[in-house]
Short mmCIF file of C-alpha atoms in Angstrom, two decimals:
data_model
loop_
_atom_site.label_atom_id
_atom_site.label_comp_id
_atom_site.label_asym_id
_atom_site.label_seq_id
_atom_site.Cartn_x
_atom_site.Cartn_y
_atom_site.Cartn_z
CA MET T 1 0.00 0.00 0.00
CA THR T 2 1.12 3.58 -0.61
CA ILE T 3 0.35 6.90 1.06
CA HIS T 4 -1.65 8.32 -1.83
CA ILE T 5 -3.23 5.24 -3.44
CA GLY T 6 -3.65 2.99 -0.44
CA ALA T 7 -4.64 -0.21 -2.25
CA CYS T 8 -3.03 -3.60 -1.92
CA ALA T 9 -0.80 -4.56 -4.83
CA THR T 10 -3.28 -6.92 -6.48
CA LYS T 11 -5.93 -4.21 -6.89
CA VAL T 12 -4.13 -2.29 -9.66
CA ALA T 13 -3.73 -3.62 -13.20
CA ASP T 14 -0.57 -3.67 -15.33
CA THR T 15 -2.19 -1.15 -17.67
CA VAL T 16 -3.44 2.15 -16.23
CA LEU T 17 -5.25 5.05 -17.90
CA LEU T 18 -4.45 8.39 -16.27
CA PRO T 19 -7.02 11.19 -16.44
CA GLY T 20 -6.19 14.26 -14.42
CA ASP T 21 -9.77 14.73 -13.23
CA PRO T 22 -10.93 12.09 -10.70
CA HIS T 23 -14.52 12.58 -11.87
CA ARG T 24 -13.39 11.67 -15.39
CA ALA T 25 -11.83 8.53 -13.91
CA ARG T 26 -15.17 7.58 -12.37
CA TRP T 27 -17.08 8.36 -15.58
CA ALA T 28 -14.66 6.37 -17.74
CA ALA T 29 -14.68 3.39 -15.38
CA THR T 30 -18.48 3.33 -15.30
CA ALA T 31 -18.87 3.85 -19.04
CA PHE T 32 -16.17 1.54 -20.38
CA LEU T 33 -15.22 -1.11 -17.82
CA ASP T 34 -17.03 -4.26 -16.81
CA ASN T 35 -17.40 -4.72 -13.06
CA PRO T 36 -15.31 -1.68 -12.06
CA GLU T 37 -14.13 -1.74 -8.45
CA LYS T 38 -12.98 1.42 -6.68
CA TYR T 39 -9.62 0.85 -5.02
CA CYS T 40 -8.70 4.45 -4.20
CA ASP T 41 -10.47 7.54 -2.91
CA ILE T 42 -7.72 9.08 -0.76
CA ARG T 43 -7.91 12.90 -0.92
CA GLY T 44 -10.74 12.50 -3.42
CA MET T 45 -8.41 11.06 -6.08
CA LEU T 46 -10.39 8.13 -7.47
CA GLY T 47 -9.00 4.90 -8.91
CA PHE T 48 -10.88 1.95 -10.38
CA THR T 49 -10.03 -1.48 -11.78
CA GLY T 50 -12.22 -3.52 -14.10
CA THR T 51 -12.05 -5.29 -17.43
CA TRP T 52 -12.41 -4.11 -21.01
CA LYS T 53 -13.07 -6.85 -23.58
CA GLY T 54 -11.59 -9.31 -21.12
CA HIS T 55 -8.47 -7.27 -20.43
CA ARG T 56 -7.80 -6.07 -16.90
CA VAL T 57 -7.27 -2.30 -16.74
CA SER T 58 -7.19 0.43 -14.11
CA ILE T 59 -8.18 4.08 -14.40
CA GLN T 60 -6.44 6.34 -11.90
CA GLY T 61 -6.95 10.08 -11.44
CA THR T 62 -3.70 12.00 -11.06
CA GLY T 63 -4.77 15.55 -10.25
CA MET T 64 -3.70 18.71 -12.05
CA GLY T 65 -0.06 19.45 -12.82
CA MET T 66 3.22 17.57 -12.97
CA PRO T 67 3.94 17.46 -9.21
CA SER T 68 0.61 15.72 -8.56
CA LEU T 69 0.99 13.32 -11.49
CA SER T 70 4.54 12.52 -10.38
CA ILE T 71 3.29 11.23 -7.05
CA TYR T 72 0.79 8.83 -8.58
CA VAL T 73 2.99 7.60 -11.41
CA ASN T 74 5.92 6.93 -9.08
CA GLU T 75 3.68 4.94 -6.75
CA LEU T 76 2.04 3.05 -9.62
CA ILE T 77 5.41 2.00 -11.00
CA LYS T 78 7.39 1.41 -7.82
CA THR T 79 4.72 -0.25 -5.67
CA TYR T 80 2.18 -1.62 -8.16
CA ASP T 81 4.64 -2.47 -10.95
CA THR T 82 2.48 -0.85 -13.62
CA LYS T 83 3.85 -1.56 -17.09
CA THR T 84 1.78 0.68 -19.41
CA LEU T 85 0.60 4.21 -18.54
CA ILE T 86 -1.60 6.20 -20.91
CA ARG T 87 -2.58 9.75 -20.06
CA VAL T 88 -6.10 10.66 -21.22
CA GLY T 89 -6.62 14.36 -20.74
CA SER T 90 -7.52 17.69 -22.22
CA CYS T 91 -5.25 20.26 -23.79
CA GLY T 92 -5.33 23.69 -25.34
CA GLY T 93 -4.86 23.81 -29.11
CA MET T 94 -2.10 26.05 -30.41
CA GLN T 95 -1.95 25.58 -34.20
CA SER T 96 -4.62 27.09 -36.48
CA TYR T 97 -5.44 23.71 -38.03
CA VAL T 98 -6.14 22.12 -34.63
CA ASP T 99 -9.85 22.23 -33.72
CA LEU T 100 -11.93 21.51 -30.61
CA HIS T 101 -12.52 17.77 -30.10
CA ASP T 102 -9.45 16.84 -32.21
CA ILE T 103 -7.13 14.20 -30.79
CA ILE T 104 -3.48 15.01 -30.19
CA ILE T 105 -1.05 12.12 -29.78
CA ALA T 106 2.00 13.53 -28.04
CA MET T 107 5.27 12.35 -29.57
CA THR T 108 7.34 14.69 -27.39
CA ALA T 109 6.64 17.01 -24.47
CA SER T 110 8.61 20.22 -23.99
CA SER T 111 8.70 21.99 -20.63
CA MET T 112 10.40 24.75 -18.69
CA HIS T 113 10.70 22.62 -15.54
CA THR T 114 9.40 19.33 -14.18
CA PRO T 115 9.76 17.55 -10.82
CA SER T 116 12.45 15.45 -12.55
CA THR T 117 14.58 18.41 -13.65
CA GLU T 118 16.96 17.90 -10.72
CA PHE T 119 17.98 14.51 -12.13
CA PHE T 120 19.72 16.05 -15.14
CA GLY T 121 22.02 18.70 -13.69
CA GLY T 122 21.28 21.35 -16.29
CA LEU T 123 20.79 19.01 -19.26
CA SER T 124 17.74 19.83 -21.39
CA PHE T 125 16.29 16.30 -21.47
CA ALA T 126 13.78 15.53 -24.26
CA PRO T 127 11.09 13.14 -22.97
CA THR T 128 9.35 11.10 -25.66
CA ALA T 129 6.44 8.68 -25.96
CA ASN T 130 6.80 4.94 -26.39
CA TRP T 131 6.93 4.33 -30.13
CA GLU T 132 4.80 1.16 -30.20
CA LEU T 133 2.00 2.81 -28.24
CA LEU T 134 2.19 5.90 -30.44
CA ARG T 135 2.02 3.83 -33.61
CA LYS T 136 -0.95 1.85 -32.35
CA ALA T 137 -2.78 5.01 -31.30
CA ALA T 138 -2.31 6.48 -34.77
CA GLU T 139 -3.68 3.29 -36.32
CA CYS T 140 -6.71 3.41 -34.02
CA CYS T 141 -7.45 7.02 -34.95
CA LYS T 142 -7.24 6.21 -38.64
CA ALA T 143 -9.50 3.19 -38.23
CA LYS T 144 -12.10 5.33 -36.41
CA GLN T 145 -11.64 8.14 -38.97
CA LYS T 146 -11.01 10.47 -36.04
CA LYS T 147 -9.23 13.72 -36.83
CA HIS T 148 -5.91 13.60 -35.04
CA HIS T 149 -2.47 15.18 -34.94
CA ILE T 150 0.89 13.67 -33.98
CA GLY T 151 3.78 15.81 -32.76
CA GLY T 152 5.13 17.88 -29.92
CA ILE T 153 3.19 19.39 -27.04
CA TYR T 154 4.14 21.73 -24.21
CA SER T 155 3.71 20.83 -20.53
CA THR T 156 3.50 23.85 -18.26
CA ASP T 157 3.21 24.49 -14.53
CA THR T 158 1.19 27.66 -15.11
CA PHE T 159 -2.48 27.39 -16.07
CA TYR T 160 -3.09 31.14 -16.17
CA SER T 161 0.01 32.06 -18.13
CA GLU T 162 0.72 35.64 -19.19
CA ARG T 163 3.67 34.70 -21.39
CA ALA T 164 2.29 35.62 -24.82
CA ASP T 165 5.86 35.64 -26.13
CA LEU T 166 6.37 32.02 -25.06
CA ASN T 167 3.11 30.94 -26.69
CA GLU T 168 4.23 32.62 -29.89
CA GLN T 169 7.45 30.63 -29.88
CA MET T 170 5.63 27.37 -29.18
CA ILE T 171 3.37 27.99 -32.15
CA ARG T 172 6.30 29.06 -34.32
CA HIS T 173 8.09 25.79 -33.52
CA GLY T 174 5.13 23.57 -34.34
CA ILE T 175 3.85 22.74 -30.86
CA LEU T 176 0.34 21.32 -31.25
CA GLY T 177 -1.09 21.97 -27.80
CA VAL T 178 -0.43 22.81 -24.19
CA GLU T 179 -1.27 20.86 -21.01
CA MET T 180 0.23 20.27 -17.58
CA GLU T 181 1.34 16.65 -17.08
CA THR T 182 2.88 14.75 -20.00
CA ALA T 183 6.54 15.81 -19.78
CA GLU T 184 6.82 14.34 -16.29
CA LEU T 185 4.91 11.17 -17.23
CA TYR T 186 7.26 10.47 -20.14
CA THR T 187 10.36 11.20 -18.06
CA ILE T 188 9.38 8.87 -15.21
CA ALA T 189 8.37 6.13 -17.64
CA LEU T 190 11.70 6.33 -19.46
CA ARG T 191 13.58 6.28 -16.15
CA HIS T 192 11.89 3.04 -15.14
CA ASN T 193 11.70 1.43 -18.60
CA ARG T 194 7.91 1.56 -18.79
CA HIS T 195 5.64 2.33 -21.74
CA ALA T 196 3.87 5.70 -21.71
CA LEU T 197 1.74 7.76 -24.06
CA ALA T 198 -0.48 10.84 -23.84
CA ILE T 199 -3.68 10.89 -25.90
CA LEU T 200 -5.29 14.30 -25.53
CA THR T 201 -8.55 15.93 -26.57
CA VAL T 202 -8.48 19.59 -27.55
CA SER T 203 -10.81 21.31 -25.09
CA ASP T 204 -9.97 24.95 -25.83
CA HIS T 205 -7.88 27.00 -28.23
CA LEU T 206 -5.33 29.64 -27.30
CA ASN T 207 -5.79 31.61 -30.51
CA THR T 208 -9.56 31.57 -31.07
CA GLY T 209 -10.72 31.48 -27.44
CA ALA T 210 -13.12 28.63 -28.24
CA GLU T 211 -13.61 26.16 -25.40
CA LEU T 212 -15.67 23.21 -24.25
CA SER T 213 -17.86 23.39 -21.16
CA SER T 214 -16.72 21.87 -17.86
CA ILE T 215 -19.27 19.07 -18.33
CA ASP T 216 -17.89 18.28 -21.79
CA ARG T 217 -14.38 18.19 -20.32
CA GLU T 218 -15.47 15.71 -17.66
CA THR T 219 -17.61 13.30 -19.68
CA GLY T 220 -17.41 14.23 -23.37
CA PHE T 221 -14.20 12.46 -24.32
CA THR T 222 -15.55 9.10 -25.48
CA ASP T 223 -13.32 8.85 -28.56
CA MET T 224 -10.19 9.50 -26.51
CA ILE T 225 -10.97 6.76 -23.97
CA GLU T 226 -11.87 4.25 -26.71
CA ILE T 227 -8.65 5.01 -28.57
CA ALA T 228 -6.59 4.65 -25.38
CA LEU T 229 -8.12 1.27 -24.55
CA GLU T 230 -7.75 -0.02 -28.09
CA THR T 231 -4.14 1.20 -28.14
CA ALA T 232 -3.28 -0.55 -24.90
CA PHE T 233 -4.60 -3.91 -26.02
CA ARG T 234 -4.29 -3.75 -29.82
#
């Protein structure tokens, strides 16, 4: 058992989906898993294990931001020996051709700073997705004829950023979207030789100001969850 998850080792599956929002974890478990069992509700951060098409899978909320995600991913890997971790979350679109509801499959994740920065002693480490998971996710999107984009994203610690100059440079350098967790997920997974991927739904756009409602953000990401599950067990 761990401080923040608190379940015995057998309660968590080898494959875990990681939404930031614990309510999205509950919705996804109820909507997609057979016989979901809640194994975690410490500090309101919900985790569930069930089966999808006969495959055992867990869905664990991680909270908002890299420090929070780092806690849960470290515990999942070190205590529960999780092998595959797929982030399913929202992001802000940055390129003009990226629309609301589009899927972004994050190949790389740039950042100013993560909880793992201290490991590298000034080196600008480039965390990347697991190639096999990324390839499978792309195949799933094509099969579903779901509009998607593959490339770099930006993970930030600042939700209410006032750095217009930084956003301009991200856009100039082809960054597809911005969110708050993936750079740390990829770094931890690489450190421990685990497979990780972020599959994101565009929930708002930095240029147009368009955005989904809070309800849509919590429960309106069916395609993303389906793609994540199909990717994990394809």
